[in-house]
PDB file of C-alpha atoms and ligand atoms in Angstrom:
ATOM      1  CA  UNK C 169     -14.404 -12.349  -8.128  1.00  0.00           C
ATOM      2  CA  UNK C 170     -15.116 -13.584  -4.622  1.00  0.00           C
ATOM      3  CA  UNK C 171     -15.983 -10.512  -2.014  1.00  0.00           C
ATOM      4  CA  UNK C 172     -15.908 -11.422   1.422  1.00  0.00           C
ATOM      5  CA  UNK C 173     -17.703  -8.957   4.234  1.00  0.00           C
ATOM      6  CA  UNK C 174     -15.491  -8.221   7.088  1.00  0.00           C
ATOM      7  CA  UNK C 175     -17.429  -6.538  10.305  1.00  0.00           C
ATOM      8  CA  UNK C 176     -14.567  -4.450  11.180  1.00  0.00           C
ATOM      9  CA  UNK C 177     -10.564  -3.414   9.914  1.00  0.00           C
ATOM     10  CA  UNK C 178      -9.175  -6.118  12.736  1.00  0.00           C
ATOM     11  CA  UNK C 179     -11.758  -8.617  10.639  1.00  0.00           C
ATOM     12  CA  UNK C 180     -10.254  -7.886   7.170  1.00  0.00           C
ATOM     13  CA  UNK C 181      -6.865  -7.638   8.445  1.00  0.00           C
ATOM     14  CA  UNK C 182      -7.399 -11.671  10.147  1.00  0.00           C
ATOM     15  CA  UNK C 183      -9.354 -12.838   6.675  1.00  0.00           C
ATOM     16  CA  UNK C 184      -6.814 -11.586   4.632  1.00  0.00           C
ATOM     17  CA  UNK C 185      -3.912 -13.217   6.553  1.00  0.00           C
ATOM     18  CA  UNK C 186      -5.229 -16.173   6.957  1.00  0.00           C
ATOM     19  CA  UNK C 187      -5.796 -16.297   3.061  1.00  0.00           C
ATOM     20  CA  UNK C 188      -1.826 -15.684   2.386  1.00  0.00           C
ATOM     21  CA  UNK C 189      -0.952 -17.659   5.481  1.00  0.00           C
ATOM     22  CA  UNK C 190      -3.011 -20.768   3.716  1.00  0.00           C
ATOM     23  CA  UNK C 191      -0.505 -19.759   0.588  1.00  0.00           C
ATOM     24  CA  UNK C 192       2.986 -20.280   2.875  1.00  0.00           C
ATOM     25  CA  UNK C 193       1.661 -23.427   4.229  1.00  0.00           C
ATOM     26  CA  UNK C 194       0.778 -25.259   1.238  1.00  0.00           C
ATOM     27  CA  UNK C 195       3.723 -23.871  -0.754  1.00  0.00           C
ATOM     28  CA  UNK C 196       6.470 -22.930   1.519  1.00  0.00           C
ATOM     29  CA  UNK C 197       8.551 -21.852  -1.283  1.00  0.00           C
ATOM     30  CA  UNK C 198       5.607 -19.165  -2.689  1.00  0.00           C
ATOM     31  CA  UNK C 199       6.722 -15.746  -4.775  1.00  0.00           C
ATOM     32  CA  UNK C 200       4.276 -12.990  -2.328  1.00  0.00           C
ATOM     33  CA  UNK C 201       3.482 -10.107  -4.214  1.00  0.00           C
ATOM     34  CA  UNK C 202       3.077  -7.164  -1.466  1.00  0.00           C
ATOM     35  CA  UNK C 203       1.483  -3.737  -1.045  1.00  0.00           C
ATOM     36  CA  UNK C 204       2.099  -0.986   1.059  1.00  0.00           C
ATOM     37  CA  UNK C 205      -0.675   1.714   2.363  1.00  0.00           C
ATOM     38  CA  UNK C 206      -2.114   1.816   5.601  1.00  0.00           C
ATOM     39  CA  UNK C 207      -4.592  -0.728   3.971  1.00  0.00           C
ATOM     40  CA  UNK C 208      -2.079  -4.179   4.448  1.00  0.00           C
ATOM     41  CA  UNK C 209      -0.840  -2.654   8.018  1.00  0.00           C
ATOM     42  CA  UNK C 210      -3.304  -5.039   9.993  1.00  0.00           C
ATOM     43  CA  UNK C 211      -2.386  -7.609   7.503  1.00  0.00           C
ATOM     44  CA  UNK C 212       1.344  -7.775   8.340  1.00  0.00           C
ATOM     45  CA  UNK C 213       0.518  -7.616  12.164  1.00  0.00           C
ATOM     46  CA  UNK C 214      -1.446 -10.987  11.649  1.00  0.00           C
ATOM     47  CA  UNK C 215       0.976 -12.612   9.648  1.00  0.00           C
ATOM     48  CA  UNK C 216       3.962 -11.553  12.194  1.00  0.00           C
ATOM     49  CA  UNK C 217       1.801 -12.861  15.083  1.00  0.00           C
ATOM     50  CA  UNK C 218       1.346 -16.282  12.881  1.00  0.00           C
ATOM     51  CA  UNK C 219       5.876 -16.059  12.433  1.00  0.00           C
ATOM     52  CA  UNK C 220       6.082 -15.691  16.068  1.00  0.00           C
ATOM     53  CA  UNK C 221       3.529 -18.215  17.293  1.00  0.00           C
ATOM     54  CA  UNK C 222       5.513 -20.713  14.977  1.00  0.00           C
ATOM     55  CA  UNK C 223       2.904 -21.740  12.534  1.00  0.00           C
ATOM     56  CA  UNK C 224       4.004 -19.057   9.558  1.00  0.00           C
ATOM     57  CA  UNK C 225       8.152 -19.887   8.146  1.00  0.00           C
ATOM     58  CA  UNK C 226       8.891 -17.309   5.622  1.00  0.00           C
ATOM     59  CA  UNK C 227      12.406 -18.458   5.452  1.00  0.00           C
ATOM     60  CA  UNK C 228      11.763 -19.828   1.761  1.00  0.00           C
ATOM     61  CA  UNK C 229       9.633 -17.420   0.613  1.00  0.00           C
ATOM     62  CA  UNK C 230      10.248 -14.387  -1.867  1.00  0.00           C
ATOM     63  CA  UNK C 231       8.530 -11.086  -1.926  1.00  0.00           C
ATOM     64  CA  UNK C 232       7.802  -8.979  -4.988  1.00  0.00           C
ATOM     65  CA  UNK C 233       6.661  -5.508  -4.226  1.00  0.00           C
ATOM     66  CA  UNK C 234       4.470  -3.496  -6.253  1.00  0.00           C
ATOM     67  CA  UNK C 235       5.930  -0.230  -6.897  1.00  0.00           C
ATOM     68  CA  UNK C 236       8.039   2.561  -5.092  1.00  0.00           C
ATOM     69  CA  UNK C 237       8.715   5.851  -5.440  1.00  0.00           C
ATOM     70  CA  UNK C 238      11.018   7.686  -7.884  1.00  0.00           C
ATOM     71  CA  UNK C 239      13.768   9.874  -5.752  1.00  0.00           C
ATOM     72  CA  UNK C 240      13.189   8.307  -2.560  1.00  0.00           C
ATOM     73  CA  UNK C 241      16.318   6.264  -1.527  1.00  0.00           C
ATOM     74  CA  UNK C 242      15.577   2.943   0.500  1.00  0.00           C
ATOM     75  CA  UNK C 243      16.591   4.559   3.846  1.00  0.00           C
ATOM     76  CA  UNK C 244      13.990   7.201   3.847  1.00  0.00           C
ATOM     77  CA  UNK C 245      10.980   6.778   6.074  1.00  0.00           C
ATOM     78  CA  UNK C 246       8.343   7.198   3.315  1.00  0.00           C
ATOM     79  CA  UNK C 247      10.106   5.074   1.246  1.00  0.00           C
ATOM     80  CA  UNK C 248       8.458   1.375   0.158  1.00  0.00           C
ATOM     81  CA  UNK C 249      11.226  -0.766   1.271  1.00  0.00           C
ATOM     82  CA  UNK C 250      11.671   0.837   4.456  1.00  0.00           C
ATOM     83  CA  UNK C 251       7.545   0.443   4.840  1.00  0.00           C
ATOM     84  CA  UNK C 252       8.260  -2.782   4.213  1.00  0.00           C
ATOM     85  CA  UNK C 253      11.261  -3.084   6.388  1.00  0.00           C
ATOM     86  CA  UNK C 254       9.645  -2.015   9.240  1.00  0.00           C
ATOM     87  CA  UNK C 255       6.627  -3.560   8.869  1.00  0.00           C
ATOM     88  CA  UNK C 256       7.013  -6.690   7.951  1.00  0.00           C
ATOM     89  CA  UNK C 257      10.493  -8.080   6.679  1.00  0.00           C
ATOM     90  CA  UNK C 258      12.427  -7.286  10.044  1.00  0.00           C
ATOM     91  CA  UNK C 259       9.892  -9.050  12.506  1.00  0.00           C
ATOM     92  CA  UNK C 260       9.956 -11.916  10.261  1.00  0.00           C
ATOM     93  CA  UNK C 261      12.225 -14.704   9.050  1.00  0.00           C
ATOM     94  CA  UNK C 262      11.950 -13.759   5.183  1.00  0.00           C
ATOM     95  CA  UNK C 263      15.579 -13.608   3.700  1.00  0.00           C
ATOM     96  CA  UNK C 264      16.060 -10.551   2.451  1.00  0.00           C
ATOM     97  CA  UNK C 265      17.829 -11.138  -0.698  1.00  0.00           C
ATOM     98  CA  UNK C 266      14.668 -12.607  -1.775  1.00  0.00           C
ATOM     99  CA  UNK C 267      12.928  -9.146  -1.344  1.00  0.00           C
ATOM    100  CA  UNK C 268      12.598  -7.872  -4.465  1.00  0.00           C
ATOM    101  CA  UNK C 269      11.399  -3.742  -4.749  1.00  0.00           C
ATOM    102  CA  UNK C 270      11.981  -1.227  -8.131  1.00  0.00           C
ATOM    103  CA  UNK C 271      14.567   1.396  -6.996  1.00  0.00           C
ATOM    104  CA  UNK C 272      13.408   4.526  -6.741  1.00  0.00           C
ATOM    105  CA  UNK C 273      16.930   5.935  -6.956  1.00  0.00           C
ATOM    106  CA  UNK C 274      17.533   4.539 -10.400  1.00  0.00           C
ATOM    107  CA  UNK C 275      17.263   7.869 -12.695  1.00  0.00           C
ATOM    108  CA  UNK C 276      17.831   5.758 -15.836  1.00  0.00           C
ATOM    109  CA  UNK C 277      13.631   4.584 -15.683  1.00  0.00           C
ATOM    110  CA  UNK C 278      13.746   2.512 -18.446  1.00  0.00           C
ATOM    111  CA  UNK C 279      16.520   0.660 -17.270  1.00  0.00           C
ATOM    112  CA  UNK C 280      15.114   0.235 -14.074  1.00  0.00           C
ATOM    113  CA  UNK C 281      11.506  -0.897 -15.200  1.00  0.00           C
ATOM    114  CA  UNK C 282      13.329  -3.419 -17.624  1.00  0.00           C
ATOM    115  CA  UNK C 283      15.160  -5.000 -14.876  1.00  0.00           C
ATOM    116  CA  UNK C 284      12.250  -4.614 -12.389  1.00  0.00           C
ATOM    117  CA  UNK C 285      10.295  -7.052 -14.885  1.00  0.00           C
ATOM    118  CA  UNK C 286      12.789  -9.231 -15.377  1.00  0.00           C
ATOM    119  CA  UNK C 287      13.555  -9.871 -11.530  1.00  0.00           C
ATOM    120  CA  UNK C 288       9.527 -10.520 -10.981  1.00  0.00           C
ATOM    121  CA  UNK C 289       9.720 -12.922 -14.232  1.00  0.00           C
ATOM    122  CA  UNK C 290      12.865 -15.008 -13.042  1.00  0.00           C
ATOM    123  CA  UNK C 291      10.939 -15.563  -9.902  1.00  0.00           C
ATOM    124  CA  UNK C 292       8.943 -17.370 -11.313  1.00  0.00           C
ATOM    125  CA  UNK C 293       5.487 -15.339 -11.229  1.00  0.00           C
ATOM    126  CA  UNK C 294       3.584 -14.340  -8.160  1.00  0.00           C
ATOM    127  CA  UNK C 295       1.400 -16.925  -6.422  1.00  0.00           C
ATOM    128  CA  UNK C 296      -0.374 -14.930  -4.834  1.00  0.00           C
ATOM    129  CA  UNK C 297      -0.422 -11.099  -4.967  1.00  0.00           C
ATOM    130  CA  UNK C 298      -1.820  -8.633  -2.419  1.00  0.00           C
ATOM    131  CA  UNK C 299      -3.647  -5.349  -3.024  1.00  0.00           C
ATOM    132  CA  UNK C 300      -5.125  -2.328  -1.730  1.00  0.00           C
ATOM    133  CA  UNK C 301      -6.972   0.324  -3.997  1.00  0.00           C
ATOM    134  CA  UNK C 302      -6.345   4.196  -4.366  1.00  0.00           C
ATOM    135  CA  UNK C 303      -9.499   6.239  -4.052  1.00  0.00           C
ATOM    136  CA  UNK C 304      -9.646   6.631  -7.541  1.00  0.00           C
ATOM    137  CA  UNK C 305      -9.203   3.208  -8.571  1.00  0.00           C
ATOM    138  CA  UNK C 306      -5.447   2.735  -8.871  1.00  0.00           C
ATOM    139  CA  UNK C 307      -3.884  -0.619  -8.028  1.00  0.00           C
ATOM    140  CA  UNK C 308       0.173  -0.486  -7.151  1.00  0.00           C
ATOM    141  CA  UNK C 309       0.636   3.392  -8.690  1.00  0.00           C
ATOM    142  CA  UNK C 310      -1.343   2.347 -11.972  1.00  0.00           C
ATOM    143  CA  UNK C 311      -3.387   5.682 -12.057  1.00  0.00           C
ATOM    144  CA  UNK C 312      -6.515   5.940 -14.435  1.00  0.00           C
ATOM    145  CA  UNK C 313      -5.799   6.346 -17.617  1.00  0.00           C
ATOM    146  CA  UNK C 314      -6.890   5.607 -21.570  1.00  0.00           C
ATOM    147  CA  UNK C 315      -5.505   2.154 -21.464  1.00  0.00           C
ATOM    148  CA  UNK C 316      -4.253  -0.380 -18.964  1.00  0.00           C
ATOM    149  CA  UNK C 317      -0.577  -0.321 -19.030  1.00  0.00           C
ATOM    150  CA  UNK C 318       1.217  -3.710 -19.237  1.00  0.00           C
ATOM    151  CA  UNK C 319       4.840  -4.042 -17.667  1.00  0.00           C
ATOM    152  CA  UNK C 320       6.568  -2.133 -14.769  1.00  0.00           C
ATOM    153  CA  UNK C 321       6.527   1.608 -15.860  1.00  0.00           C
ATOM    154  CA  UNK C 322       7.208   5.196 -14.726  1.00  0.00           C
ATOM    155  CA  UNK C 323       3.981   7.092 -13.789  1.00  0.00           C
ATOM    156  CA  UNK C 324       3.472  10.688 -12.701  1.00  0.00           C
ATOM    157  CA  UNK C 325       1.309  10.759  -9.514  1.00  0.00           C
ATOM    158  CA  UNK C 326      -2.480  12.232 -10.228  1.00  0.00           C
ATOM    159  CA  UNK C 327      -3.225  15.419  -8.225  1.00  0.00           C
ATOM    160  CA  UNK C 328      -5.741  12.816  -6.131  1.00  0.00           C
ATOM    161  CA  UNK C 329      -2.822  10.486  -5.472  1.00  0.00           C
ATOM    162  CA  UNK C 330      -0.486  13.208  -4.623  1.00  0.00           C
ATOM    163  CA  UNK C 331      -2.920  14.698  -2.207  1.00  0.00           C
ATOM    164  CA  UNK C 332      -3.527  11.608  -0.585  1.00  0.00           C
ATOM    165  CA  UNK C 333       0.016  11.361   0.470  1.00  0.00           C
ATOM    166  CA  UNK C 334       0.755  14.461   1.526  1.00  0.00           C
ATOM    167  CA  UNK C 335       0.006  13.481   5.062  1.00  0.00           C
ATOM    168  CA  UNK C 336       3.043  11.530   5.381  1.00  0.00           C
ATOM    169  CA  UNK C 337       5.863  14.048   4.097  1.00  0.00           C
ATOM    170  CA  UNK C 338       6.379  17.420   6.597  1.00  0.00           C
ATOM    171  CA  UNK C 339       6.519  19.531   3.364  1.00  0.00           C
ATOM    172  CA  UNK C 340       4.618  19.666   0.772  1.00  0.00           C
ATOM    173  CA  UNK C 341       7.193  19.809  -1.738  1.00  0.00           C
ATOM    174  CA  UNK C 342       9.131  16.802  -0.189  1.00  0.00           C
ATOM    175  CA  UNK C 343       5.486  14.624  -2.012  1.00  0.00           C
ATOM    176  CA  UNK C 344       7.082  12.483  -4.529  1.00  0.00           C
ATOM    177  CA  UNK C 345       5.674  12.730  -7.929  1.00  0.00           C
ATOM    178  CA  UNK C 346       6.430  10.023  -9.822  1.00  0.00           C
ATOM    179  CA  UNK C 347       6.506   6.004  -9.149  1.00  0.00           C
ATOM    180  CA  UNK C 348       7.822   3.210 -10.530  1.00  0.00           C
ATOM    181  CA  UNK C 349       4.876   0.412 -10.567  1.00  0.00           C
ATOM    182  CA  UNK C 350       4.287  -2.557 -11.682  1.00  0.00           C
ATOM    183  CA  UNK C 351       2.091  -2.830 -14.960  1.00  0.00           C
ATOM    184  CA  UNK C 352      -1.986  -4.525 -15.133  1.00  0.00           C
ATOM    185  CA  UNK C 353      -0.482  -7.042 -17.172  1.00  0.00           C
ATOM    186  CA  UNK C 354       1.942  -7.928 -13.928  1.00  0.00           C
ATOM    187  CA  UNK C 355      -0.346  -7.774 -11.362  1.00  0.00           C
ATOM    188  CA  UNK C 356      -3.096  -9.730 -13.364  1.00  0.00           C
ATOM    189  CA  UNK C 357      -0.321 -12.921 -14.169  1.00  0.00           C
ATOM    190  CA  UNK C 358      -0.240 -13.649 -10.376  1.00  0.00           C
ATOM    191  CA  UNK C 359      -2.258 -16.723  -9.693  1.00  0.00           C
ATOM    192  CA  UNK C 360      -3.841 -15.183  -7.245  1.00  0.00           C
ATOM    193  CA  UNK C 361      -5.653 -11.706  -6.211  1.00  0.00           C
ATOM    194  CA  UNK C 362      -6.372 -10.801  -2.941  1.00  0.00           C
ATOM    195  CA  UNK C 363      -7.824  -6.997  -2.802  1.00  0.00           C
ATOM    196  CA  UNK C 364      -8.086  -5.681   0.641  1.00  0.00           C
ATOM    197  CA  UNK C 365     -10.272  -2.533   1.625  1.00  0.00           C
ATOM    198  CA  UNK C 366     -11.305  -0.025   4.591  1.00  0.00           C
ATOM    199  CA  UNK C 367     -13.387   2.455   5.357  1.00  0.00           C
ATOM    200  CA  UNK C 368     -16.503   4.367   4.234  1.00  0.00           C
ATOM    201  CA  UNK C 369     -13.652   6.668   1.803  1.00  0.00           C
ATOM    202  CA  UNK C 370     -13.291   3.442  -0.440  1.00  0.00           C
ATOM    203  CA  UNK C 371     -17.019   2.753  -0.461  1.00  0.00           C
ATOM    204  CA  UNK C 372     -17.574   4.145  -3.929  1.00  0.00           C
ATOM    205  CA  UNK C 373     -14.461   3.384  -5.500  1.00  0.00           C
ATOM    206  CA  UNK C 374     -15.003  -0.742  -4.244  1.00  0.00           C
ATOM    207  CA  UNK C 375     -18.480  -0.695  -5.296  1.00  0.00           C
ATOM    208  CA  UNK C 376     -17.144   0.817  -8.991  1.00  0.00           C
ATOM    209  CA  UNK C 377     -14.848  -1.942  -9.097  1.00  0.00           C
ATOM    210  CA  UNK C 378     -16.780  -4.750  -8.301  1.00  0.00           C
ATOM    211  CA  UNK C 379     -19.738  -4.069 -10.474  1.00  0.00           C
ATOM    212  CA  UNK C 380     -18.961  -1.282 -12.772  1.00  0.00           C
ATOM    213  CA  UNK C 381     -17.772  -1.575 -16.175  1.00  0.00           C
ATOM    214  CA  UNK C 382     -13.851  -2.238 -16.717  1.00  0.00           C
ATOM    215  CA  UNK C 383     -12.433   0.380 -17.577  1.00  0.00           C
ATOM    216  CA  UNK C 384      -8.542   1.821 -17.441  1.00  0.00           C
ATOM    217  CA  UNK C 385     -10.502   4.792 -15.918  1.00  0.00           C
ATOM    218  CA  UNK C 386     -10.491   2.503 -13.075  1.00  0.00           C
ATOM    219  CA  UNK C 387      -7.867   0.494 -12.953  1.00  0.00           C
ATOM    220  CA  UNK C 388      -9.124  -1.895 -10.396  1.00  0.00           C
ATOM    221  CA  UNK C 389     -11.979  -2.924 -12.481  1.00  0.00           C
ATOM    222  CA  UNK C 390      -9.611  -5.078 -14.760  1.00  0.00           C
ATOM    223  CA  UNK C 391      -9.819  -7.608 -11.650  1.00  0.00           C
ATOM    224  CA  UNK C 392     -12.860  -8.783 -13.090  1.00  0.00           C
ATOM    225  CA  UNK C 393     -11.128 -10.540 -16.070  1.00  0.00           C
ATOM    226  CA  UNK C 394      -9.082 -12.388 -13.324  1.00  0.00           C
ATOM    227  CA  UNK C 395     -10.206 -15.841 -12.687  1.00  0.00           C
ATOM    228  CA  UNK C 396      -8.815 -16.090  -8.855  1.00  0.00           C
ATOM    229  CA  UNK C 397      -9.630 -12.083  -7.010  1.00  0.00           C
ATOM    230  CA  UNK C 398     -10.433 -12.254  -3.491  1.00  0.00           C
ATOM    231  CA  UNK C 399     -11.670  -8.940  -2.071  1.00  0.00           C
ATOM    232  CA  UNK C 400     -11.661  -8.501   1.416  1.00  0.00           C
ATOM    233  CA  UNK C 401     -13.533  -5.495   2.576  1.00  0.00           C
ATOM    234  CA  UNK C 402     -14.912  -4.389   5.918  1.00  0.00           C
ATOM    235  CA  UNK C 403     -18.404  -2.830   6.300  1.00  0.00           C
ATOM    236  CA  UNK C 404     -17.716   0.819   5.576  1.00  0.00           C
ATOM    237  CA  UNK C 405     -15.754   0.210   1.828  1.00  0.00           C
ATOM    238  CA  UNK C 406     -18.537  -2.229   1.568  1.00  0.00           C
ATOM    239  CA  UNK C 407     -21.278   0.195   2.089  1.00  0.00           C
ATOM    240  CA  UNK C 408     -22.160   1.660  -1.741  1.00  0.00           C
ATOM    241  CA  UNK C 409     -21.974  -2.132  -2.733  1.00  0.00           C
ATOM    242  CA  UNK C 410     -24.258  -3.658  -0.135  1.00  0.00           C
ATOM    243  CA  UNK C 411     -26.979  -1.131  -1.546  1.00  0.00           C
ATOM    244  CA  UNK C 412     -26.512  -1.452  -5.250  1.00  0.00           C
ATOM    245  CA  UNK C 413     -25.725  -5.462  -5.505  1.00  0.00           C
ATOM    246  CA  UNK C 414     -25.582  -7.336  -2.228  1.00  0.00           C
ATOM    247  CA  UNK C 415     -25.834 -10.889  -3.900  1.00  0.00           C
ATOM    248  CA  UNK C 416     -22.406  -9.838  -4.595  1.00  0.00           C
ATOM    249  CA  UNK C 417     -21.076 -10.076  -1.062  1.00  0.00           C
ATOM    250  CA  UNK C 418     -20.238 -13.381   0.955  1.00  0.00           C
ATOM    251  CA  UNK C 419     -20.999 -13.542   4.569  1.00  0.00           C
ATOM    252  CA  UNK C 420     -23.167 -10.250   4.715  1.00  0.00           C
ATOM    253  CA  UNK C 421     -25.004 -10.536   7.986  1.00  0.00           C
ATOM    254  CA  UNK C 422     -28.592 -10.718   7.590  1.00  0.00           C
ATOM    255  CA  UNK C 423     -30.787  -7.505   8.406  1.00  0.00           C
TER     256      UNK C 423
HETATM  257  C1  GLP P  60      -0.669   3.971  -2.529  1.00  0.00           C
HETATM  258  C2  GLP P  60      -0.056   2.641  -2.958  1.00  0.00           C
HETATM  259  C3  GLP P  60      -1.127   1.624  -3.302  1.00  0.00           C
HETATM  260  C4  GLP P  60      -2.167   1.599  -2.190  1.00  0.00           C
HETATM  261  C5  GLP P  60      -2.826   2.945  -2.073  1.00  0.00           C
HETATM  262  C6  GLP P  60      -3.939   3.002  -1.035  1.00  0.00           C
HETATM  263  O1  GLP P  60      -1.026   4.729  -3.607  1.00  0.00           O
HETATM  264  N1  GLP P  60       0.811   2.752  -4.072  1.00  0.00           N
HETATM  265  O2  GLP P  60      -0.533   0.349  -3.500  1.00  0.00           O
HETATM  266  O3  GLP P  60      -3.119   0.601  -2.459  1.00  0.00           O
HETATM  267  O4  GLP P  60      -1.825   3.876  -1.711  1.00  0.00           O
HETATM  268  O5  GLP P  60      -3.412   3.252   0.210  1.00  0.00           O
HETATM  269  P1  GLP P  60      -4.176   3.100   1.589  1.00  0.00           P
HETATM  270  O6  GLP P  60      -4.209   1.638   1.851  1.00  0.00           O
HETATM  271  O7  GLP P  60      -3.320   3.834   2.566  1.00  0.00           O
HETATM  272  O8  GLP P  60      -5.523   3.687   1.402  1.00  0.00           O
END
């Protein structure tokens, strides 16, 4: 696991788009896992900046996303594909029949997850997948639990994760409660990791992560089994980690 200090969220957002911009360059043709969040926002600014300079061509790339939620149809706003509409497919020159996203409006779950996996699997596999990390650990909508789950599977929300979201819905009630995600055992067959995180709220979860044990109480700490995970963190989700094992961190300026 390779963590690399960023000095600020415009920092991260630059090192981690440069890191999947280095992926579409040397294999034009790559499967991109994404994430939504406010996490990957800066992220997706960078990489639309690198489409409309002319260096990035996303025209043969395909996109795998990690999850969405159950009940939401694609053209509402809190939706995942329209997050990912909006933020990124539109301003670039992905096609979007190679988007791939669960639907949230499938009621038959199982049928859904089973498909889900099989769309990710006859890409190919992810080359490189992007993530950001809940507050308690979760990667895509895999919540802490007694054991990692393995393929794409229906969760209900944690209170925490719930919470967290409220601020985007104008009711409370309108807070989806269930997800479809993508399983541990999808995430960690991507060739690559790349684990983006910001702000001082993220501080203890990263630092848990990084150098706790692994544990399906934290999802996120399964990374460590991975033999390609590039965290990019700014200062602040850095912050708990810099105290307890700073050898840990690349490019920490010196005191
Ligand atoms: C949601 C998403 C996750 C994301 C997390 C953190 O739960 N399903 O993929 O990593 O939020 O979001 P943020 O980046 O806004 O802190």
């Amino acid at each position: 696991m390779r963590i690399l200090y960023a000095s600020d969220y415009n920092d991260l957002s630059r090192k981690a788009a440069n890191i999947i911009a280095a992926q579409v360059i040397l294999k034009p043709d790559c499967v991109l896992g994404l994430a939504t969040g406010s996490s990957p926002l800066g992220t997706y600014k960078c990489l639309i900046e690198g489409y409309e300079k002319g260096d990035l061509d996303f025209s043969r790339c395909k996109a795998a996303n990690l999850d969405e939620y159950r009940g939401l149809p694609k053209d509402n706003d809190q939706s995942y594909a329209y997050f990912m509409y909006e933020n990124l497919f539109k301003h670039i020159n992905i096609d979007m029949a190679n988007t791939n996203i669960p639907d949230g409006m499938n009621a038959d779950a199982e049928a859904e997850c089973k498909r889900y996996d099989e769309a990710v699997r006859a890409l190919g596999g992810v080359d490189i997948q992007l993530l950001g990390i809940g507050h308690n650990g979760h990667i895509g909508f895999n919540e802490p639990a007694d054991e990692f789950p393995k393929g794409t599977h229906c969760v209900d929300l944690t209170q925490s994760t719930i919470d967290a979201n409220t601020r985007f819905f104008a009711r409370k009630e309108d807070v989806p409660t269930q997800a479809y995600t993508m399983g541990i055992q999808t995430i960690m067959s991507a060739k690559k990791i790349l684990l983006i995180a910001s702000g001082e709220g993220k501080a203890d979860i990263v630092c848990r992560m990084a150098a706790g044990p692994v544990t399906p109480n934290v999802p996120a700490s399964v990374l460590q089994l991975h033999n390609d995970v590039t965290i990019v963190a700014d200062k602040e989700a850095l912050s708990v980690l810099m105290e307890k094992a700073p050898e840990m961190i690349e490019g920490l300026p010196k005191a």
